[in-house]
């Protein structure tokens, strides 16, 4: 595979048609798609992705095609599944595992996920609109099929999507960066961008080692977006620390072939839920997590150490009594970033005062599944290529009120 790692650039400026700032999920996808379109493109990142300092690490990320967050997202994730398969064929990597995804909500009372009520019903409606294969179950039927979910009471509302599952985030990012470089893209890693300024019909991307001058710039800097761009993003983007936990299984076979990814809403609020993944091949750990939105942090100040008490609370509050055979032994834990908007939606839009700067953030904790499709949509928008994607639902205008 082509070496994607390059040294920070020298004091001289570089010129490009497009510069991509931030090469995580969205930036790597955009760089790859721009290179496919033949654009002269440079990607810049303060680290050497894939890495563990942003939002795109932790071995697995859920993918589901009938997106309960809204029908506007479905074309992006459908495109992403196609792109992952294309990349697998090109690179020989395994990126997408369609093990199925189970979405569970209480049988009565309110529930919410990513700010959207009736998430199961919304998922069903999206599946029907886009012709996505799915099943609608109750908790009793789900427990018979998947007995590892021993805590199902029987009356839950359950959506099952056999074509859902998980993607490998680190592999996806590496594959796209590698293919982008093979197609002619340049990368400048371990290079911090200190400012972005539009100067007439050119955008200046400044770094300690020299500037990049580009006709267009895509900013996909995740948790670093607001400090880099300032208003209005400093009031629209909040960074939350999230924690991933891997617990040992005493019966790994219970979560073997046929075990799905799951999203389990067991209360009324956005934090009353857990999600998880079957073990990777040969593994005896179950990865689970929840989400918190009450405590803000920054990308530079986040506490990346996970205390034992945090994993104990995760098991006690969300795992115990629901998932069979999950011990309290913590095999691993990690912290990551969610960069969240007020309505838990995406921002994919031009900067309000710099029309040659496209901002692709934040993804509010549900972005990776869409990232490959977003890369295609944004690349097409930036170079003016024909596109089937509608990005207006992700515009800044919705926050004007």
Short mmCIF file of C-alpha atoms in Angstrom, two decimals:
data_model
loop_
_atom_site.label_atom_id
_atom_site.label_comp_id
_atom_site.label_asym_id
_atom_site.label_seq_id
_atom_site.Cartn_x
_atom_site.Cartn_y
_atom_site.Cartn_z
CA UNK A 1 0.00 0.00 0.00
CA UNK A 2 1.15 3.57 -0.67
CA UNK A 3 2.75 5.35 2.27
CA UNK A 4 0.32 8.05 3.40
CA UNK A 5 2.65 9.57 5.94
CA UNK A 6 4.49 12.73 5.00
CA UNK A 7 6.64 15.16 6.94
CA UNK A 8 5.36 18.62 7.90
CA UNK A 9 5.91 20.91 4.95
CA UNK A 10 8.74 23.39 4.65
CA UNK A 11 8.64 27.15 4.91
CA UNK A 12 7.58 27.65 1.29
CA UNK A 13 3.89 27.95 0.43
CA UNK A 14 2.04 25.31 -1.56
CA UNK A 15 -0.76 25.80 -4.05
CA UNK A 16 -3.75 23.54 -4.60
CA UNK A 17 -7.20 23.55 -6.10
CA UNK A 18 -8.68 22.24 -2.84
CA UNK A 19 -7.28 21.90 0.68
CA UNK A 20 -8.91 19.60 3.22
CA UNK A 21 -8.26 20.53 6.87
CA UNK A 22 -8.73 17.53 9.14
CA UNK A 23 -8.39 13.98 7.83
CA UNK A 24 -10.62 11.98 10.14
CA UNK A 25 -13.86 10.35 8.99
CA UNK A 26 -15.11 13.24 6.86
CA UNK A 27 -11.78 14.63 5.70
CA UNK A 28 -10.35 11.30 4.58
CA UNK A 29 -13.55 10.62 2.62
CA UNK A 30 -13.49 14.05 0.99
CA UNK A 31 -9.80 13.76 0.09
CA UNK A 32 -10.41 10.37 -1.54
CA UNK A 33 -13.43 11.54 -3.51
CA UNK A 34 -11.68 14.72 -4.67
CA UNK A 35 -8.73 12.67 -5.87
CA UNK A 36 -11.14 10.37 -7.73
CA UNK A 37 -12.57 13.44 -9.46
CA UNK A 38 -9.08 14.47 -10.55
CA UNK A 39 -8.80 17.54 -8.32
CA UNK A 40 -5.42 18.89 -7.25
CA UNK A 41 -5.92 18.40 -3.52
CA UNK A 42 -3.88 18.66 -0.31
CA UNK A 43 -5.00 17.19 3.02
CA UNK A 44 -3.65 18.66 6.27
CA UNK A 45 -3.98 17.17 9.76
CA UNK A 46 -2.44 18.05 13.10
CA UNK A 47 -1.90 14.34 13.80
CA UNK A 48 -1.26 11.25 11.67
CA UNK A 49 -4.67 9.64 11.08
CA UNK A 50 -6.06 7.22 11.87
CA UNK A 51 -5.37 8.05 15.51
CA UNK A 52 -7.05 7.91 18.94
CA UNK A 53 -7.37 11.64 19.66
CA UNK A 54 -10.61 12.56 17.89
CA UNK A 55 -13.95 10.94 17.10
CA UNK A 56 -13.05 8.07 14.77
CA UNK A 57 -11.40 5.31 16.76
CA UNK A 58 -12.40 2.35 18.88
CA UNK A 59 -12.42 -0.56 16.39
CA UNK A 60 -16.09 -0.37 15.34
CA UNK A 61 -18.85 2.11 14.50
CA UNK A 62 -22.53 1.30 13.98
CA UNK A 63 -24.02 1.56 10.53
CA UNK A 64 -27.77 1.47 9.86
CA UNK A 65 -29.37 2.45 6.58
CA UNK A 66 -32.88 3.35 7.76
CA UNK A 67 -31.74 6.30 9.81
CA UNK A 68 -34.11 7.29 12.60
CA UNK A 69 -32.51 10.73 12.77
CA UNK A 70 -34.31 11.62 9.53
CA UNK A 71 -34.85 10.56 5.93
CA UNK A 72 -32.38 13.22 4.72
CA UNK A 73 -29.54 11.06 6.02
CA UNK A 74 -30.51 7.86 4.20
CA UNK A 75 -29.00 8.71 0.77
CA UNK A 76 -25.67 9.41 2.47
CA UNK A 77 -25.48 6.11 4.34
CA UNK A 78 -26.68 4.14 1.32
CA UNK A 79 -23.88 5.72 -0.70
CA UNK A 80 -21.43 4.95 2.08
CA UNK A 81 -22.24 1.23 1.98
CA UNK A 82 -21.57 1.23 -1.76
CA UNK A 83 -18.28 3.08 -1.29
CA UNK A 84 -17.10 0.77 1.52
CA UNK A 85 -17.64 -2.20 -0.78
CA UNK A 86 -15.77 -0.48 -3.61
CA UNK A 87 -12.87 0.26 -1.27
CA UNK A 88 -12.81 -3.34 -0.07
CA UNK A 89 -12.47 -4.50 -3.66
CA UNK A 90 -9.70 -1.97 -4.35
CA UNK A 91 -7.68 -2.52 -1.17
CA UNK A 92 -8.42 -6.05 0.04
CA UNK A 93 -9.39 -4.65 3.45
CA UNK A 94 -12.49 -5.72 5.41
CA UNK A 95 -14.36 -2.52 6.22
CA UNK A 96 -18.10 -3.29 6.51
CA UNK A 97 -19.70 -6.16 8.44
CA UNK A 98 -23.42 -6.55 7.77
CA UNK A 99 -24.24 -8.54 10.90
CA UNK A 100 -27.58 -6.77 11.37
CA UNK A 101 -28.65 -4.05 13.77
CA UNK A 102 -31.35 -4.23 16.44
CA UNK A 103 -32.98 -0.98 17.62
CA UNK A 104 -35.02 -1.37 20.81
CA UNK A 105 -37.38 1.06 22.55
CA UNK A 106 -39.70 0.67 25.55
CA UNK A 107 -43.13 -0.76 24.83
CA UNK A 108 -44.83 2.16 26.54
CA UNK A 109 -43.90 5.67 27.55
CA UNK A 110 -41.58 8.11 25.85
CA UNK A 111 -38.09 7.44 24.53
CA UNK A 112 -35.58 9.55 22.63
CA UNK A 113 -32.37 8.97 20.73
CA UNK A 114 -30.18 11.76 19.33
CA UNK A 115 -32.95 14.18 20.17
CA UNK A 116 -35.59 12.32 18.13
CA UNK A 117 -38.68 10.81 19.81
CA UNK A 118 -40.23 7.53 18.63
CA UNK A 119 -36.93 6.50 17.13
CA UNK A 120 -38.06 2.98 16.23
CA UNK A 121 -41.12 4.33 14.40
CA UNK A 122 -38.93 6.85 12.57
CA UNK A 123 -36.54 4.05 11.55
CA UNK A 124 -39.44 1.97 10.22
CA UNK A 125 -40.78 4.93 8.23
CA UNK A 126 -37.37 5.57 6.64
CA UNK A 127 -36.96 1.89 5.79
CA UNK A 128 -40.34 1.87 4.07
CA UNK A 129 -39.61 5.08 2.16
CA UNK A 130 -36.28 3.83 0.80
CA UNK A 131 -37.16 0.16 0.38
CA UNK A 132 -34.61 -0.99 2.98
CA UNK A 133 -35.17 -4.62 4.09
CA UNK A 134 -36.23 -4.77 7.73
CA UNK A 135 -38.41 -6.52 10.29
CA UNK A 136 -40.62 -5.15 13.04
CA UNK A 137 -40.62 -7.27 16.20
CA UNK A 138 -41.68 -7.09 19.80
CA UNK A 139 -39.34 -7.80 22.69
CA UNK A 140 -40.50 -11.39 23.10
CA UNK A 141 -39.76 -12.25 19.46
CA UNK A 142 -36.39 -10.48 19.63
CA UNK A 143 -35.44 -12.40 22.79
CA UNK A 144 -36.33 -15.73 21.18
CA UNK A 145 -34.13 -14.95 18.20
CA UNK A 146 -31.33 -13.30 20.21
CA UNK A 147 -31.41 -14.87 23.71
CA UNK A 148 -28.32 -12.93 24.80
CA UNK A 149 -30.67 -9.95 25.27
CA UNK A 150 -32.05 -11.53 28.42
CA UNK A 151 -33.39 -8.27 29.87
CA UNK A 152 -36.10 -7.79 27.24
CA UNK A 153 -39.44 -7.64 29.03
CA UNK A 154 -41.38 -8.75 25.97
CA UNK A 155 -43.43 -5.70 25.05
CA UNK A 156 -40.63 -3.57 23.59
CA UNK A 157 -40.82 -2.03 20.13
CA UNK A 158 -38.00 -3.49 18.04
CA UNK A 159 -36.65 -2.68 14.58
CA UNK A 160 -34.27 -5.18 12.96
CA UNK A 161 -32.27 -4.32 9.85
CA UNK A 162 -30.29 -7.28 8.45
CA UNK A 163 -28.18 -5.03 6.22
CA UNK A 164 -26.98 -2.92 9.13
CA UNK A 165 -23.98 -3.73 11.27
CA UNK A 166 -20.64 -2.04 11.80
CA UNK A 167 -17.70 -0.53 9.98
CA UNK A 168 -14.04 -0.46 11.03
CA UNK A 169 -13.25 3.27 11.42
CA UNK A 170 -9.47 3.11 11.52
CA UNK A 171 -9.37 0.85 8.49
CA UNK A 172 -11.86 3.01 6.58
CA UNK A 173 -9.82 6.16 7.16
CA UNK A 174 -6.53 4.48 6.27
CA UNK A 175 -7.99 2.92 3.12
CA UNK A 176 -9.35 6.24 1.85
CA UNK A 177 -6.15 8.13 2.58
CA UNK A 178 -4.09 5.45 0.89
CA UNK A 179 -6.29 5.46 -2.20
CA UNK A 180 -6.33 9.27 -2.28
CA UNK A 181 -2.53 9.41 -2.33
CA UNK A 182 -2.40 6.70 -4.98
CA UNK A 183 -4.71 8.88 -7.10
CA UNK A 184 -2.47 11.94 -6.72
CA UNK A 185 -3.54 13.66 -3.49
CA UNK A 186 -0.89 15.17 -1.24
CA UNK A 187 -0.98 14.92 2.56
CA UNK A 188 0.67 17.09 5.20
CA UNK A 189 0.43 15.32 8.54
CA UNK A 190 1.53 16.29 12.06
CA UNK A 191 0.84 19.84 10.90
CA UNK A 192 -1.41 22.18 12.89
CA UNK A 193 -3.52 24.71 11.01
CA UNK A 194 -3.47 28.01 12.91
CA UNK A 195 -5.85 30.04 10.75
CA UNK A 196 -7.96 29.98 7.62
CA UNK A 197 -8.57 33.26 5.78
CA UNK A 198 -10.23 33.91 2.47
CA UNK A 199 -8.36 36.57 0.51
CA UNK A 200 -10.39 37.39 -2.57
CA UNK A 201 -10.64 34.27 -4.67
CA UNK A 202 -7.97 32.38 -2.72
CA UNK A 203 -8.06 30.84 0.76
CA UNK A 204 -4.91 30.94 2.87
CA UNK A 205 -4.43 27.98 5.24
CA UNK A 206 -1.70 28.97 7.67
CA UNK A 207 0.54 26.58 9.59
CA UNK A 208 3.82 27.01 11.50
CA UNK A 209 5.66 25.42 8.57
CA UNK A 210 4.22 27.52 5.78
CA UNK A 211 0.93 28.32 4.07
CA UNK A 212 -1.29 26.43 1.68
CA UNK A 213 -3.12 28.58 -0.87
CA UNK A 214 -6.23 26.95 -2.30
CA UNK A 215 -9.18 27.89 -4.48
CA UNK A 216 -11.48 26.06 -2.06
CA UNK A 217 -11.06 24.70 1.47
CA UNK A 218 -13.00 21.97 3.25
CA UNK A 219 -12.84 22.19 7.05
CA UNK A 220 -13.53 18.82 8.65
CA UNK A 221 -11.69 19.37 11.90
CA UNK A 222 -14.23 17.81 14.29
CA UNK A 223 -13.72 19.04 17.84
CA UNK A 224 -11.15 21.60 16.67
CA UNK A 225 -13.56 23.32 14.27
CA UNK A 226 -14.96 25.99 16.57
CA UNK A 227 -11.57 27.19 17.93
CA UNK A 228 -10.26 27.33 14.38
CA UNK A 229 -13.18 29.15 12.73
CA UNK A 230 -14.73 31.18 15.56
CA UNK A 231 -18.21 32.64 15.03
CA UNK A 232 -20.83 31.31 14.47
CA UNK A 233 -19.38 27.87 15.13
CA UNK A 234 -18.21 28.73 18.62
CA UNK A 235 -21.84 29.07 19.71
CA UNK A 236 -23.20 26.16 17.65
CA UNK A 237 -20.72 23.39 18.47
CA UNK A 238 -20.32 21.68 21.83
CA UNK A 239 -17.68 19.01 22.48
CA UNK A 240 -18.72 16.16 24.77
CA UNK A 241 -16.48 13.42 26.14
CA UNK A 242 -17.81 9.93 25.49
CA UNK A 243 -16.47 6.66 26.87
CA UNK A 244 -16.25 3.22 25.26
CA UNK A 245 -16.02 0.07 27.41
CA UNK A 246 -14.96 -3.48 26.55
CA UNK A 247 -16.12 -6.13 29.07
CA UNK A 248 -15.01 -9.77 29.13
CA UNK A 249 -17.61 -12.36 28.20
CA UNK A 250 -17.90 -15.60 30.10
CA UNK A 251 -19.67 -17.19 27.10
CA UNK A 252 -18.29 -15.54 23.94
CA UNK A 253 -20.15 -18.05 21.76
CA UNK A 254 -23.44 -16.43 22.85
CA UNK A 255 -22.36 -13.37 20.87
CA UNK A 256 -20.89 -15.25 17.92
CA UNK A 257 -22.17 -15.78 14.40
CA UNK A 258 -25.52 -14.08 13.89
CA UNK A 259 -25.24 -11.70 16.85
CA UNK A 260 -26.27 -8.18 15.83
CA UNK A 261 -25.15 -4.70 16.74
CA UNK A 262 -27.74 -3.13 19.03
CA UNK A 263 -29.14 0.20 20.19
CA UNK A 264 -31.25 -0.24 23.32
CA UNK A 265 -33.31 2.68 24.61
CA UNK A 266 -34.58 1.69 28.05
CA UNK A 267 -35.83 5.05 29.35
CA UNK A 268 -37.25 8.36 28.24
CA UNK A 269 -34.11 10.46 27.78
CA UNK A 270 -31.20 10.52 25.34
CA UNK A 271 -28.86 9.18 28.02
CA UNK A 272 -31.15 6.31 29.05
CA UNK A 273 -29.73 3.85 26.59
CA UNK A 274 -26.78 1.72 25.61
CA UNK A 275 -25.37 0.48 22.36
CA UNK A 276 -22.98 -2.34 21.62
CA UNK A 277 -21.24 -4.65 19.18
CA UNK A 278 -20.64 -8.38 18.93
CA UNK A 279 -17.01 -9.34 19.48
CA UNK A 280 -14.66 -9.12 16.54
CA UNK A 281 -13.54 -12.53 15.22
CA UNK A 282 -11.49 -14.39 17.82
CA UNK A 283 -12.25 -11.84 20.55
CA UNK A 284 -13.92 -12.47 23.92
CA UNK A 285 -14.88 -8.85 24.69
CA UNK A 286 -18.18 -7.05 24.24
CA UNK A 287 -17.90 -3.35 23.42
CA UNK A 288 -20.67 -1.20 24.88
CA UNK A 289 -21.22 2.50 25.52
CA UNK A 290 -23.79 5.13 26.31
CA UNK A 291 -23.75 8.89 25.67
CA UNK A 292 -23.65 11.96 27.86
CA UNK A 293 -24.48 15.53 26.90
CA UNK A 294 -24.41 17.28 30.27
CA UNK A 295 -20.68 17.99 30.56
CA UNK A 296 -18.80 19.91 27.89
CA UNK A 297 -15.07 19.83 27.24
CA UNK A 298 -12.69 20.78 24.43
CA UNK A 299 -10.65 18.72 22.01
CA UNK A 300 -7.45 19.83 23.71
CA UNK A 301 -8.57 19.53 27.34
CA UNK A 302 -10.53 16.27 27.26
CA UNK A 303 -9.64 13.75 29.96
CA UNK A 304 -8.59 10.70 27.97
CA UNK A 305 -8.15 8.49 31.04
CA UNK A 306 -11.15 6.31 31.87
CA UNK A 307 -11.52 5.66 35.58
CA UNK A 308 -12.47 2.20 36.82
CA UNK A 309 -15.52 3.76 38.47
CA UNK A 310 -16.81 4.88 35.06
CA UNK A 311 -16.75 1.33 33.70
CA UNK A 312 -18.34 0.01 36.90
CA UNK A 313 -21.16 2.55 36.59
CA UNK A 314 -21.67 1.63 32.92
CA UNK A 315 -22.06 -2.03 33.82
CA UNK A 316 -24.30 -1.39 36.82
CA UNK A 317 -26.60 1.14 35.11
CA UNK A 318 -26.89 -0.21 31.59
CA UNK A 319 -25.47 -3.73 31.19
CA UNK A 320 -26.43 -5.74 34.27
CA UNK A 321 -29.75 -7.53 33.87
CA UNK A 322 -29.94 -6.77 30.15
CA UNK A 323 -27.05 -8.59 28.46
CA UNK A 324 -26.32 -12.20 29.34
CA UNK A 325 -22.82 -13.36 30.16
CA UNK A 326 -21.14 -9.96 30.34
CA UNK A 327 -18.75 -9.96 33.29
CA UNK A 328 -17.63 -6.91 35.24
CA UNK A 329 -14.03 -7.44 34.11
CA UNK A 330 -12.91 -4.44 32.07
CA UNK A 331 -10.65 -5.50 29.24
CA UNK A 332 -10.27 -2.00 27.80
CA UNK A 333 -11.78 1.48 27.88
CA UNK A 334 -11.27 4.61 25.80
CA UNK A 335 -12.55 8.17 25.54
CA UNK A 336 -13.57 9.89 22.32
CA UNK A 337 -15.17 13.17 21.22
CA UNK A 338 -18.65 14.03 20.04
CA UNK A 339 -18.98 17.48 18.50
CA UNK A 340 -22.67 18.28 18.79
CA UNK A 341 -25.01 20.90 17.32
CA UNK A 342 -28.09 22.28 19.13
CA UNK A 343 -30.43 20.00 17.16
CA UNK A 344 -28.10 16.95 17.05
CA UNK A 345 -27.84 17.29 13.28
CA UNK A 346 -24.96 17.80 10.87
CA UNK A 347 -23.50 21.01 9.50
CA UNK A 348 -22.45 20.72 5.85
CA UNK A 349 -22.44 24.23 4.45
CA UNK A 350 -20.38 27.18 3.25
CA UNK A 351 -18.89 29.45 5.87
CA UNK A 352 -21.27 32.43 6.23
CA UNK A 353 -18.55 35.00 5.56
CA UNK A 354 -16.06 32.97 3.48
CA UNK A 355 -17.86 31.45 0.54
CA UNK A 356 -14.86 29.41 -0.58
CA UNK A 357 -14.74 27.56 2.76
CA UNK A 358 -16.98 24.51 3.15
CA UNK A 359 -17.55 23.37 6.74
CA UNK A 360 -18.24 19.68 7.32
CA UNK A 361 -18.91 19.40 11.04
CA UNK A 362 -20.30 18.57 13.44
CA UNK A 363 -21.66 15.07 13.20
CA UNK A 364 -23.22 14.95 16.67
CA UNK A 365 -22.24 11.37 17.44
CA UNK A 366 -23.85 9.66 14.45
CA UNK A 367 -21.63 10.64 11.56
CA UNK A 368 -19.26 7.84 10.73
CA UNK A 369 -21.85 5.67 8.99
CA UNK A 370 -22.48 8.57 6.58
CA UNK A 371 -18.91 9.71 6.13
CA UNK A 372 -18.04 8.04 2.84
CA UNK A 373 -21.21 9.38 1.24
CA UNK A 374 -20.63 12.82 2.71
CA UNK A 375 -17.15 12.79 1.20
CA UNK A 376 -18.64 12.18 -2.24
CA UNK A 377 -21.36 14.82 -1.78
CA UNK A 378 -18.94 17.48 -0.56
CA UNK A 379 -16.34 16.73 -3.23
CA UNK A 380 -18.97 17.08 -5.94
CA UNK A 381 -20.22 20.34 -4.45
CA UNK A 382 -16.75 21.86 -4.18
CA UNK A 383 -15.68 21.09 -7.76
CA UNK A 384 -19.10 21.78 -9.25
CA UNK A 385 -19.69 18.23 -10.45
CA UNK A 386 -23.23 16.90 -11.02
CA UNK A 387 -24.59 15.43 -7.80
CA UNK A 388 -27.65 13.52 -6.63
CA UNK A 389 -27.21 14.63 -3.02
CA UNK A 390 -29.30 17.30 -1.31
CA UNK A 391 -27.29 18.99 1.44
CA UNK A 392 -29.81 21.72 2.26
CA UNK A 393 -31.10 19.91 5.39
CA UNK A 394 -27.62 20.38 6.87
CA UNK A 395 -27.32 24.11 6.24
CA UNK A 396 -26.48 26.77 8.81
CA UNK A 397 -29.71 28.64 7.95
CA UNK A 398 -31.75 26.39 10.22
CA UNK A 399 -30.05 27.97 13.24
CA UNK A 400 -30.84 31.57 12.25
CA UNK A 401 -33.88 31.80 14.54
#
